[in-house]
């Protein structure tokens, strides 16, 4: 069994496909036991159970994926595994990971993420001040309070900051469009997957495919590798274990990258608009094998220049917890793992139809889909802390598998050109 398959093996019981229907439908129990309640609400207050239906839908999808790909997937572990590994706890209007804040505005609420050095550097321009304290949040909070939500959104987007207005995005399923000839129905086992994504949502989809027996190639630029490599190593290993590492310059080595994408049965990417197209690497410009599935994951849609992270994307979709004084963050960057799970199910469904499709998944729309589920009373049963996933072996070092990947591509009869 692939080490990532045993999500239910770390003291969690048999979740996912192994639970009976009564357990799967008990949303309050599933929400509390998963660790999601532990991560939702104020740190000094009770856990919030208002989004318990999220756990029910996620467990249902995990069961579908378990049956289709012969896995045992614990949805609760997918949604709370990072928090468990990092020892995170609910923090009200500060995200569990600490980088995002829910900010009251003159007419509502916005979420802003300051996780990158460039984000911090853009704060003076955001608030139009020359002198901003080392901890900018007090200044940003006071500035947002005097501006309308649309004005906060517009100025932050102009500065390329991850930002969201609460509930700005409507629900929407993955969008499937024909891309090429179909093949016979397939599962994930034995497929070649090129994963160009980083962080959490896309890599989680790739990891689920690796767990199901696919050969997953994690593609990174040696000049700008996945940022999580430099972060929590336990989380990086958990999400990227078992993948081959292919480090390649997207410009100087475009021919080799083009060969990999042309050979891949599934491509997962989350590039900015035009980033692949101008290199001749778009799904419409690049031929592939029959039944190829091309997956595009974005924060706010393929036509939007906006960046997004899991917490601000969740707020855009309205997926927040409840309190007597306004919204609080729900879970830990919850739009990321929900999108990873939803994407994996969409890929499985496409492969069962024979593929030949482009699948576009928008994180904020995924969050809005879950936000539209019926809300529960804010109270509920006791909340258990999230339990860590089974220990993961180290993920491959950057570029460790370049020669092996080139050989796999050559075996498929595709040569760089």
Tab-separated table of C-alpha atoms in Angstrom:
chain	number	residue	atom	x	y	z
A	1	UNK	CA	0.000	0.000	0.000
A	2	UNK	CA	1.311	3.461	-0.854
A	3	UNK	CA	2.202	5.298	2.390
A	4	UNK	CA	-0.110	8.194	1.539
A	5	UNK	CA	-3.129	5.907	1.232
A	6	UNK	CA	-3.426	5.109	4.921
A	7	UNK	CA	-5.078	8.367	5.965
A	8	UNK	CA	-7.163	6.428	8.461
A	9	UNK	CA	-4.223	4.772	10.191
A	10	UNK	CA	-3.098	7.459	12.648
A	11	UNK	CA	-5.602	6.978	15.441
A	12	UNK	CA	-8.539	8.326	13.425
A	13	UNK	CA	-10.578	5.173	12.930
A	14	UNK	CA	-11.880	4.128	9.524
A	15	UNK	CA	-13.063	7.310	7.833
A	16	UNK	CA	-13.746	7.832	4.156
A	17	UNK	CA	-14.847	4.710	2.339
A	18	UNK	CA	-14.670	2.627	5.508
A	19	UNK	CA	-17.415	4.502	7.385
A	20	UNK	CA	-21.025	3.435	7.268
A	21	UNK	CA	-23.706	5.739	5.887
A	22	UNK	CA	-24.984	6.732	9.315
A	23	UNK	CA	-21.524	7.955	10.335
A	24	UNK	CA	-20.932	9.777	7.055
A	25	UNK	CA	-24.231	11.639	7.454
A	26	UNK	CA	-23.578	12.666	11.052
A	27	UNK	CA	-22.124	16.036	10.160
A	28	UNK	CA	-21.701	17.390	13.693
A	29	UNK	CA	-19.784	14.321	14.813
A	30	UNK	CA	-17.624	14.278	11.689
A	31	UNK	CA	-16.878	17.992	11.971
A	32	UNK	CA	-15.896	17.733	15.627
A	33	UNK	CA	-13.862	14.537	15.275
A	34	UNK	CA	-11.937	15.736	12.215
A	35	UNK	CA	-10.325	18.675	13.993
A	36	UNK	CA	-12.178	21.245	11.887
A	37	UNK	CA	-14.197	22.521	14.848
A	38	UNK	CA	-10.958	22.862	16.807
A	39	UNK	CA	-9.715	25.187	14.037
A	40	UNK	CA	-12.856	27.346	13.720
A	41	UNK	CA	-13.798	30.103	16.176
A	42	UNK	CA	-11.978	32.400	18.585
A	43	UNK	CA	-8.970	31.063	20.487
A	44	UNK	CA	-10.489	31.996	23.841
A	45	UNK	CA	-14.019	30.917	22.948
A	46	UNK	CA	-15.883	27.744	22.075
A	47	UNK	CA	-15.307	25.976	18.757
A	48	UNK	CA	-17.744	26.827	15.980
A	49	UNK	CA	-19.769	24.019	14.411
A	50	UNK	CA	-21.787	26.088	11.931
A	51	UNK	CA	-19.977	24.655	8.891
A	52	UNK	CA	-20.343	21.002	9.869
A	53	UNK	CA	-21.900	20.160	6.480
A	54	UNK	CA	-18.478	20.803	4.921
A	55	UNK	CA	-17.171	17.621	6.521
A	56	UNK	CA	-20.135	15.619	5.239
A	57	UNK	CA	-19.628	16.673	1.609
A	58	UNK	CA	-15.866	16.166	1.819
A	59	UNK	CA	-16.293	12.680	3.265
A	60	UNK	CA	-18.759	11.810	0.511
A	61	UNK	CA	-16.261	12.851	-2.156
A	62	UNK	CA	-13.468	10.970	-0.406
A	63	UNK	CA	-15.624	7.846	-0.451
A	64	UNK	CA	-16.234	8.259	-4.199
A	65	UNK	CA	-12.526	8.632	-4.838
A	66	UNK	CA	-11.757	5.679	-2.599
A	67	UNK	CA	-14.080	3.475	-4.637
A	68	UNK	CA	-12.888	4.712	-8.037
A	69	UNK	CA	-9.150	4.517	-7.340
A	70	UNK	CA	-9.138	1.758	-4.707
A	71	UNK	CA	-7.822	4.044	-1.974
A	72	UNK	CA	-8.752	4.681	1.622
A	73	UNK	CA	-8.943	8.453	1.890
A	74	UNK	CA	-9.632	10.230	5.170
A	75	UNK	CA	-11.238	13.545	4.253
A	76	UNK	CA	-10.724	14.931	7.746
A	77	UNK	CA	-7.012	14.270	7.534
A	78	UNK	CA	-6.839	15.978	4.141
A	79	UNK	CA	-8.460	19.106	5.560
A	80	UNK	CA	-6.605	19.292	8.867
A	81	UNK	CA	-3.324	17.454	8.266
A	82	UNK	CA	-1.234	20.611	7.909
A	83	UNK	CA	-2.698	22.109	11.061
A	84	UNK	CA	-1.941	18.907	12.967
A	85	UNK	CA	1.649	18.807	11.741
A	86	UNK	CA	2.164	22.459	12.731
A	87	UNK	CA	0.194	22.385	15.971
A	88	UNK	CA	-2.213	25.108	14.827
A	89	UNK	CA	-5.305	26.293	16.702
A	90	UNK	CA	-8.255	28.518	15.924
A	91	UNK	CA	-7.529	32.224	16.121
A	92	UNK	CA	-10.779	33.961	15.193
A	93	UNK	CA	-10.100	36.650	12.586
A	94	UNK	CA	-6.469	35.698	12.237
A	95	UNK	CA	-6.045	32.600	10.092
A	96	UNK	CA	-4.763	29.476	11.817
A	97	UNK	CA	-1.536	29.781	9.831
A	98	UNK	CA	-1.203	33.444	10.829
A	99	UNK	CA	-0.729	35.099	7.420
A	100	UNK	CA	-4.297	36.221	6.684
A	101	UNK	CA	-6.642	38.563	8.550
A	102	UNK	CA	-10.354	39.216	8.318
A	103	UNK	CA	-10.690	42.997	8.303
A	104	UNK	CA	-13.836	45.047	8.937
A	105	UNK	CA	-14.366	47.672	6.249
A	106	UNK	CA	-16.715	50.642	6.070
A	107	UNK	CA	-19.426	48.443	4.557
A	108	UNK	CA	-18.509	44.802	5.233
A	109	UNK	CA	-15.522	42.488	5.508
A	110	UNK	CA	-12.384	41.726	3.510
A	111	UNK	CA	-9.549	39.249	3.929
A	112	UNK	CA	-5.932	40.146	3.193
A	113	UNK	CA	-2.947	37.791	3.095
A	114	UNK	CA	0.577	39.014	3.814
A	115	UNK	CA	2.626	35.836	3.482
A	116	UNK	CA	5.378	36.847	1.044
A	117	UNK	CA	8.128	39.440	1.554
A	118	UNK	CA	6.733	41.372	-1.407
A	119	UNK	CA	3.329	41.495	0.308
A	120	UNK	CA	4.823	43.150	3.381
A	121	UNK	CA	6.775	45.489	1.156
A	122	UNK	CA	3.589	46.617	-0.603
A	123	UNK	CA	1.816	47.710	2.600
A	124	UNK	CA	3.004	51.352	2.516
A	125	UNK	CA	1.628	51.697	-1.014
A	126	UNK	CA	-1.594	49.995	0.039
A	127	UNK	CA	-2.322	52.397	2.891
A	128	UNK	CA	-0.587	55.342	1.208
A	129	UNK	CA	1.781	55.977	4.087
A	130	UNK	CA	5.537	56.476	4.192
A	131	UNK	CA	6.061	54.992	7.645
A	132	UNK	CA	4.515	51.628	8.510
A	133	UNK	CA	5.430	49.701	11.700
A	134	UNK	CA	7.342	46.444	11.502
A	135	UNK	CA	4.050	44.690	12.291
A	136	UNK	CA	1.783	46.335	9.703
A	137	UNK	CA	-1.544	44.830	10.762
A	138	UNK	CA	-2.670	47.662	13.061
A	139	UNK	CA	-2.115	50.188	10.281
A	140	UNK	CA	-3.803	47.996	7.665
A	141	UNK	CA	-6.782	47.341	9.956
A	142	UNK	CA	-7.364	51.026	10.620
A	143	UNK	CA	-7.014	51.847	6.919
A	144	UNK	CA	-9.517	49.148	5.867
A	145	UNK	CA	-12.033	50.309	8.472
A	146	UNK	CA	-12.355	53.674	6.721
A	147	UNK	CA	-12.683	52.320	3.175
A	148	UNK	CA	-15.446	50.479	1.374
A	149	UNK	CA	-14.813	46.821	0.596
A	150	UNK	CA	-14.690	47.461	-3.157
A	151	UNK	CA	-12.026	50.132	-2.634
A	152	UNK	CA	-9.942	47.804	-0.452
A	153	UNK	CA	-10.248	45.076	-3.065
A	154	UNK	CA	-9.365	47.350	-5.980
A	155	UNK	CA	-6.259	48.829	-4.400
A	156	UNK	CA	-4.938	45.501	-3.081
A	157	UNK	CA	-5.428	43.798	-6.456
A	158	UNK	CA	-3.564	46.671	-8.124
A	159	UNK	CA	-0.609	45.862	-5.860
A	160	UNK	CA	-0.854	42.096	-6.551
A	161	UNK	CA	-1.841	41.341	-2.969
A	162	UNK	CA	-3.990	38.268	-2.153
A	163	UNK	CA	-7.283	39.843	-1.121
A	164	UNK	CA	-10.974	38.959	-1.059
A	165	UNK	CA	-14.289	40.601	-0.302
A	166	UNK	CA	-16.447	38.379	1.869
A	167	UNK	CA	-18.850	36.369	-0.300
A	168	UNK	CA	-17.880	38.003	-3.590
A	169	UNK	CA	-17.816	34.701	-5.524
A	170	UNK	CA	-20.770	32.522	-6.506
A	171	UNK	CA	-20.655	28.715	-6.310
A	172	UNK	CA	-19.500	26.885	-9.403
A	173	UNK	CA	-18.508	23.318	-10.310
A	174	UNK	CA	-15.359	22.452	-12.257
A	175	UNK	CA	-15.745	23.509	-15.888
A	176	UNK	CA	-15.094	20.753	-18.436
A	177	UNK	CA	-14.498	21.510	-22.122
A	178	UNK	CA	-13.455	19.145	-24.920
A	179	UNK	CA	-9.733	19.167	-25.606
A	180	UNK	CA	-8.946	16.201	-27.832
A	181	UNK	CA	-9.825	12.619	-28.670
A	182	UNK	CA	-11.038	10.433	-25.839
A	183	UNK	CA	-9.658	7.040	-24.886
A	184	UNK	CA	-11.170	4.078	-23.136
A	185	UNK	CA	-12.162	4.681	-19.485
A	186	UNK	CA	-9.183	4.545	-17.117
A	187	UNK	CA	-8.299	4.815	-13.456
A	188	UNK	CA	-5.214	6.668	-12.232
A	189	UNK	CA	-2.925	3.641	-11.915
A	190	UNK	CA	-0.157	3.580	-14.501
A	191	UNK	CA	-0.749	7.089	-15.856
A	192	UNK	CA	2.003	9.677	-16.325
A	193	UNK	CA	1.088	12.922	-14.540
A	194	UNK	CA	2.924	16.228	-14.939
A	195	UNK	CA	2.255	18.396	-11.879
A	196	UNK	CA	3.344	22.008	-12.386
A	197	UNK	CA	1.530	23.325	-9.310
A	198	UNK	CA	2.867	24.448	-5.958
A	199	UNK	CA	1.689	24.986	-2.388
A	200	UNK	CA	-1.332	22.779	-1.519
A	201	UNK	CA	-4.373	22.379	-3.791
A	202	UNK	CA	-2.663	21.128	-6.957
A	203	UNK	CA	0.020	19.110	-5.151
A	204	UNK	CA	-2.707	17.389	-3.106
A	205	UNK	CA	-4.481	16.311	-6.292
A	206	UNK	CA	-1.165	15.010	-7.622
A	207	UNK	CA	-0.482	13.186	-4.360
A	208	UNK	CA	-3.842	11.433	-4.476
A	209	UNK	CA	-3.022	10.289	-8.009
A	210	UNK	CA	0.392	9.049	-6.875
A	211	UNK	CA	-1.307	7.146	-4.068
A	212	UNK	CA	-3.542	5.528	-6.681
A	213	UNK	CA	-0.537	4.257	-8.663
A	214	UNK	CA	0.167	7.055	-11.140
A	215	UNK	CA	3.705	8.211	-11.894
A	216	UNK	CA	3.578	11.846	-10.814
A	217	UNK	CA	6.329	14.236	-11.902
A	218	UNK	CA	6.615	17.389	-9.798
A	219	UNK	CA	7.866	20.071	-12.185
A	220	UNK	CA	9.621	23.111	-10.710
A	221	UNK	CA	11.853	25.905	-11.876
A	222	UNK	CA	15.271	25.694	-10.182
A	223	UNK	CA	15.108	29.487	-9.848
A	224	UNK	CA	11.661	29.524	-8.245
A	225	UNK	CA	10.850	26.157	-6.668
A	226	UNK	CA	7.691	25.380	-4.718
A	227	UNK	CA	7.722	27.761	-1.763
A	228	UNK	CA	6.719	25.015	0.657
A	229	UNK	CA	10.143	23.397	0.173
A	230	UNK	CA	11.568	26.160	2.345
A	231	UNK	CA	8.747	25.965	4.891
A	232	UNK	CA	7.508	23.164	7.098
A	233	UNK	CA	9.348	20.090	5.830
A	234	UNK	CA	6.878	17.676	7.416
A	235	UNK	CA	4.061	19.238	5.410
A	236	UNK	CA	6.090	19.301	2.187
A	237	UNK	CA	7.020	15.628	2.548
A	238	UNK	CA	3.419	14.666	3.333
A	239	UNK	CA	2.070	16.322	0.186
A	240	UNK	CA	4.931	15.457	-2.176
A	241	UNK	CA	6.176	12.044	-1.084
A	242	UNK	CA	6.503	9.496	-3.867
A	243	UNK	CA	6.628	12.058	-6.689
A	244	UNK	CA	9.526	12.368	-9.106
A	245	UNK	CA	11.268	15.752	-8.958
A	246	UNK	CA	11.965	17.450	-12.301
A	247	UNK	CA	13.745	20.822	-12.087
A	248	UNK	CA	13.834	22.635	-15.399
A	249	UNK	CA	14.154	26.201	-16.669
A	250	UNK	CA	10.826	26.911	-18.356
A	251	UNK	CA	12.485	29.192	-20.923
A	252	UNK	CA	15.904	27.729	-21.690
A	253	UNK	CA	14.669	24.117	-21.500
A	254	UNK	CA	11.229	24.676	-22.999
A	255	UNK	CA	11.733	21.823	-25.494
A	256	UNK	CA	12.201	19.267	-22.721
A	257	UNK	CA	9.210	20.605	-20.815
A	258	UNK	CA	7.130	20.521	-23.986
A	259	UNK	CA	8.095	16.875	-24.492
A	260	UNK	CA	7.005	15.978	-20.950
A	261	UNK	CA	3.666	17.732	-21.312
A	262	UNK	CA	3.105	16.092	-24.696
A	263	UNK	CA	3.741	12.656	-23.176
A	264	UNK	CA	1.686	13.148	-19.996
A	265	UNK	CA	-1.723	11.543	-19.613
A	266	UNK	CA	-2.683	14.205	-17.062
A	267	UNK	CA	-1.305	17.730	-16.661
A	268	UNK	CA	-2.021	19.763	-13.514
A	269	UNK	CA	-1.121	23.445	-13.617
A	270	UNK	CA	-2.025	26.702	-11.957
A	271	UNK	CA	-0.077	29.224	-14.002
A	272	UNK	CA	-0.995	32.851	-14.403
A	273	UNK	CA	-2.902	33.762	-17.571
A	274	UNK	CA	-0.636	33.494	-20.596
A	275	UNK	CA	2.402	32.155	-18.714
A	276	UNK	CA	2.333	28.808	-20.517
A	277	UNK	CA	0.688	30.061	-23.719
A	278	UNK	CA	3.525	32.433	-24.587
A	279	UNK	CA	5.935	29.501	-24.366
A	280	UNK	CA	3.805	27.371	-26.672
A	281	UNK	CA	2.776	25.159	-23.745
A	282	UNK	CA	-0.965	25.742	-23.572
A	283	UNK	CA	-3.308	22.728	-23.760
A	284	UNK	CA	-4.664	23.887	-27.113
A	285	UNK	CA	-1.224	24.429	-28.674
A	286	UNK	CA	0.336	21.198	-27.441
A	287	UNK	CA	-0.681	17.795	-28.768
A	288	UNK	CA	-1.040	14.970	-26.276
A	289	UNK	CA	-1.989	11.306	-26.081
A	290	UNK	CA	-5.627	10.273	-26.613
A	291	UNK	CA	-7.673	10.834	-23.493
A	292	UNK	CA	-5.317	13.427	-22.023
A	293	UNK	CA	-6.810	15.408	-19.127
A	294	UNK	CA	-5.477	18.911	-18.590
A	295	UNK	CA	-6.302	20.498	-15.226
A	296	UNK	CA	-6.063	24.229	-14.552
A	297	UNK	CA	-6.438	25.404	-10.941
A	298	UNK	CA	-6.784	29.142	-10.289
A	299	UNK	CA	-7.783	31.324	-7.388
A	300	UNK	CA	-10.381	33.465	-9.126
A	301	UNK	CA	-10.629	32.135	-12.693
A	302	UNK	CA	-8.311	31.750	-15.673
A	303	UNK	CA	-9.076	35.267	-16.914
A	304	UNK	CA	-8.335	36.924	-13.584
A	305	UNK	CA	-4.845	38.248	-12.769
A	306	UNK	CA	-5.525	37.924	-9.043
A	307	UNK	CA	-3.491	35.636	-6.817
A	308	UNK	CA	-5.109	33.654	-4.025
A	309	UNK	CA	-4.216	31.553	-1.028
A	310	UNK	CA	-6.463	29.129	0.809
A	311	UNK	CA	-7.754	31.455	3.513
A	312	UNK	CA	-8.529	34.494	1.362
A	313	UNK	CA	-10.063	32.275	-1.353
A	314	UNK	CA	-12.337	30.764	1.304
A	315	UNK	CA	-13.470	34.234	2.365
A	316	UNK	CA	-14.152	35.179	-1.275
A	317	UNK	CA	-16.510	32.217	-1.443
A	318	UNK	CA	-18.141	33.089	1.880
A	319	UNK	CA	-16.796	29.989	3.606
A	320	UNK	CA	-16.310	31.415	7.104
A	321	UNK	CA	-17.355	30.480	10.585
A	322	UNK	CA	-19.900	32.342	12.711
A	323	UNK	CA	-19.637	34.355	15.911
A	324	UNK	CA	-21.744	36.905	17.699
A	325	UNK	CA	-19.522	39.716	16.408
A	326	UNK	CA	-19.056	38.667	12.797
A	327	UNK	CA	-17.202	36.133	10.666
A	328	UNK	CA	-14.208	34.054	11.740
A	329	UNK	CA	-11.886	31.869	9.719
A	330	UNK	CA	-13.040	28.347	8.925
A	331	UNK	CA	-10.427	25.612	9.321
A	332	UNK	CA	-6.886	26.038	8.041
A	333	UNK	CA	-6.595	27.524	4.520
A	334	UNK	CA	-9.599	25.336	3.830
A	335	UNK	CA	-10.103	26.311	0.179
A	336	UNK	CA	-6.774	24.637	-0.635
A	337	UNK	CA	-7.480	21.042	0.483
A	338	UNK	CA	-11.135	21.260	-0.587
A	339	UNK	CA	-9.974	22.274	-4.056
A	340	UNK	CA	-7.412	19.474	-4.137
A	341	UNK	CA	-10.069	16.913	-3.244
A	342	UNK	CA	-12.656	18.324	-5.661
A	343	UNK	CA	-10.048	18.391	-8.436
A	344	UNK	CA	-9.047	14.780	-7.872
A	345	UNK	CA	-12.704	13.722	-8.102
A	346	UNK	CA	-13.135	15.775	-11.291
A	347	UNK	CA	-10.079	14.074	-12.817
A	348	UNK	CA	-11.399	10.655	-11.812
A	349	UNK	CA	-14.772	11.422	-13.397
A	350	UNK	CA	-13.106	12.653	-16.593
A	351	UNK	CA	-10.900	9.573	-16.854
A	352	UNK	CA	-13.968	7.368	-16.395
A	353	UNK	CA	-15.490	9.117	-19.443
A	354	UNK	CA	-12.343	8.609	-21.512
A	355	UNK	CA	-10.758	11.998	-20.833
A	356	UNK	CA	-9.876	14.330	-23.685
A	357	UNK	CA	-10.940	17.305	-21.556
A	358	UNK	CA	-9.727	20.568	-20.065
A	359	UNK	CA	-10.878	20.878	-16.451
A	360	UNK	CA	-10.848	24.354	-14.896
A	361	UNK	CA	-11.221	24.553	-11.133
A	362	UNK	CA	-11.531	27.888	-9.304
A	363	UNK	CA	-10.666	27.856	-5.601
A	364	UNK	CA	-13.053	30.645	-4.624
A	365	UNK	CA	-15.913	28.893	-6.460
A	366	UNK	CA	-15.142	25.655	-4.649
A	367	UNK	CA	-15.282	27.533	-1.344
A	368	UNK	CA	-18.586	29.133	-2.351
A	369	UNK	CA	-20.022	25.705	-3.154
A	370	UNK	CA	-19.289	24.573	0.388
A	371	UNK	CA	-20.480	27.877	1.850
A	372	UNK	CA	-23.851	27.295	0.175
A	373	UNK	CA	-24.407	24.091	2.180
A	374	UNK	CA	-26.955	24.397	5.012
A	375	UNK	CA	-25.483	25.999	8.113
A	376	UNK	CA	-25.721	24.317	11.504
A	377	UNK	CA	-26.252	25.994	14.890
A	378	UNK	CA	-23.031	27.655	16.010
A	379	UNK	CA	-22.733	25.440	19.085
A	380	UNK	CA	-22.153	21.703	19.073
A	381	UNK	CA	-20.375	18.797	20.686
A	382	UNK	CA	-16.832	18.864	22.003
A	383	UNK	CA	-14.059	19.378	19.473
A	384	UNK	CA	-11.067	17.076	19.119
A	385	UNK	CA	-7.728	18.517	17.999
A	386	UNK	CA	-6.619	17.416	14.529
A	387	UNK	CA	-4.494	14.300	14.452
A	388	UNK	CA	-1.328	14.194	12.333
A	389	UNK	CA	-1.197	11.998	9.243
A	390	UNK	CA	1.020	8.912	9.174
A	391	UNK	CA	4.749	9.752	8.979
A	392	UNK	CA	5.844	10.389	5.417
A	393	UNK	CA	9.155	9.430	3.826
A	394	UNK	CA	11.245	12.342	2.570
A	395	UNK	CA	10.139	13.812	-0.749
A	396	UNK	CA	12.665	13.886	-3.567
A	397	UNK	CA	15.223	16.673	-3.643
A	398	UNK	CA	14.948	19.371	-6.285
A	399	UNK	CA	15.849	17.841	-9.643
A	400	UNK	CA	16.788	14.436	-8.234
A	401	UNK	CA	14.860	12.607	-10.964
A	402	UNK	CA	15.643	14.651	-14.086
A	403	UNK	CA	17.376	11.808	-15.902
A	404	UNK	CA	14.663	9.324	-14.997
A	405	UNK	CA	11.907	11.642	-16.194
A	406	UNK	CA	13.669	12.284	-19.512
A	407	UNK	CA	13.955	8.504	-19.949
A	408	UNK	CA	10.235	8.008	-19.216
A	409	UNK	CA	9.350	10.620	-21.825
A	410	UNK	CA	11.619	8.962	-24.377
A	411	UNK	CA	10.002	5.589	-23.660
A	412	UNK	CA	6.689	7.159	-24.638
A	413	UNK	CA	8.162	8.046	-28.018
A	414	UNK	CA	8.256	11.809	-27.475
A	415	UNK	CA	11.490	13.644	-28.235
A	416	UNK	CA	12.337	17.267	-27.357
A	417	UNK	CA	11.969	19.582	-30.334
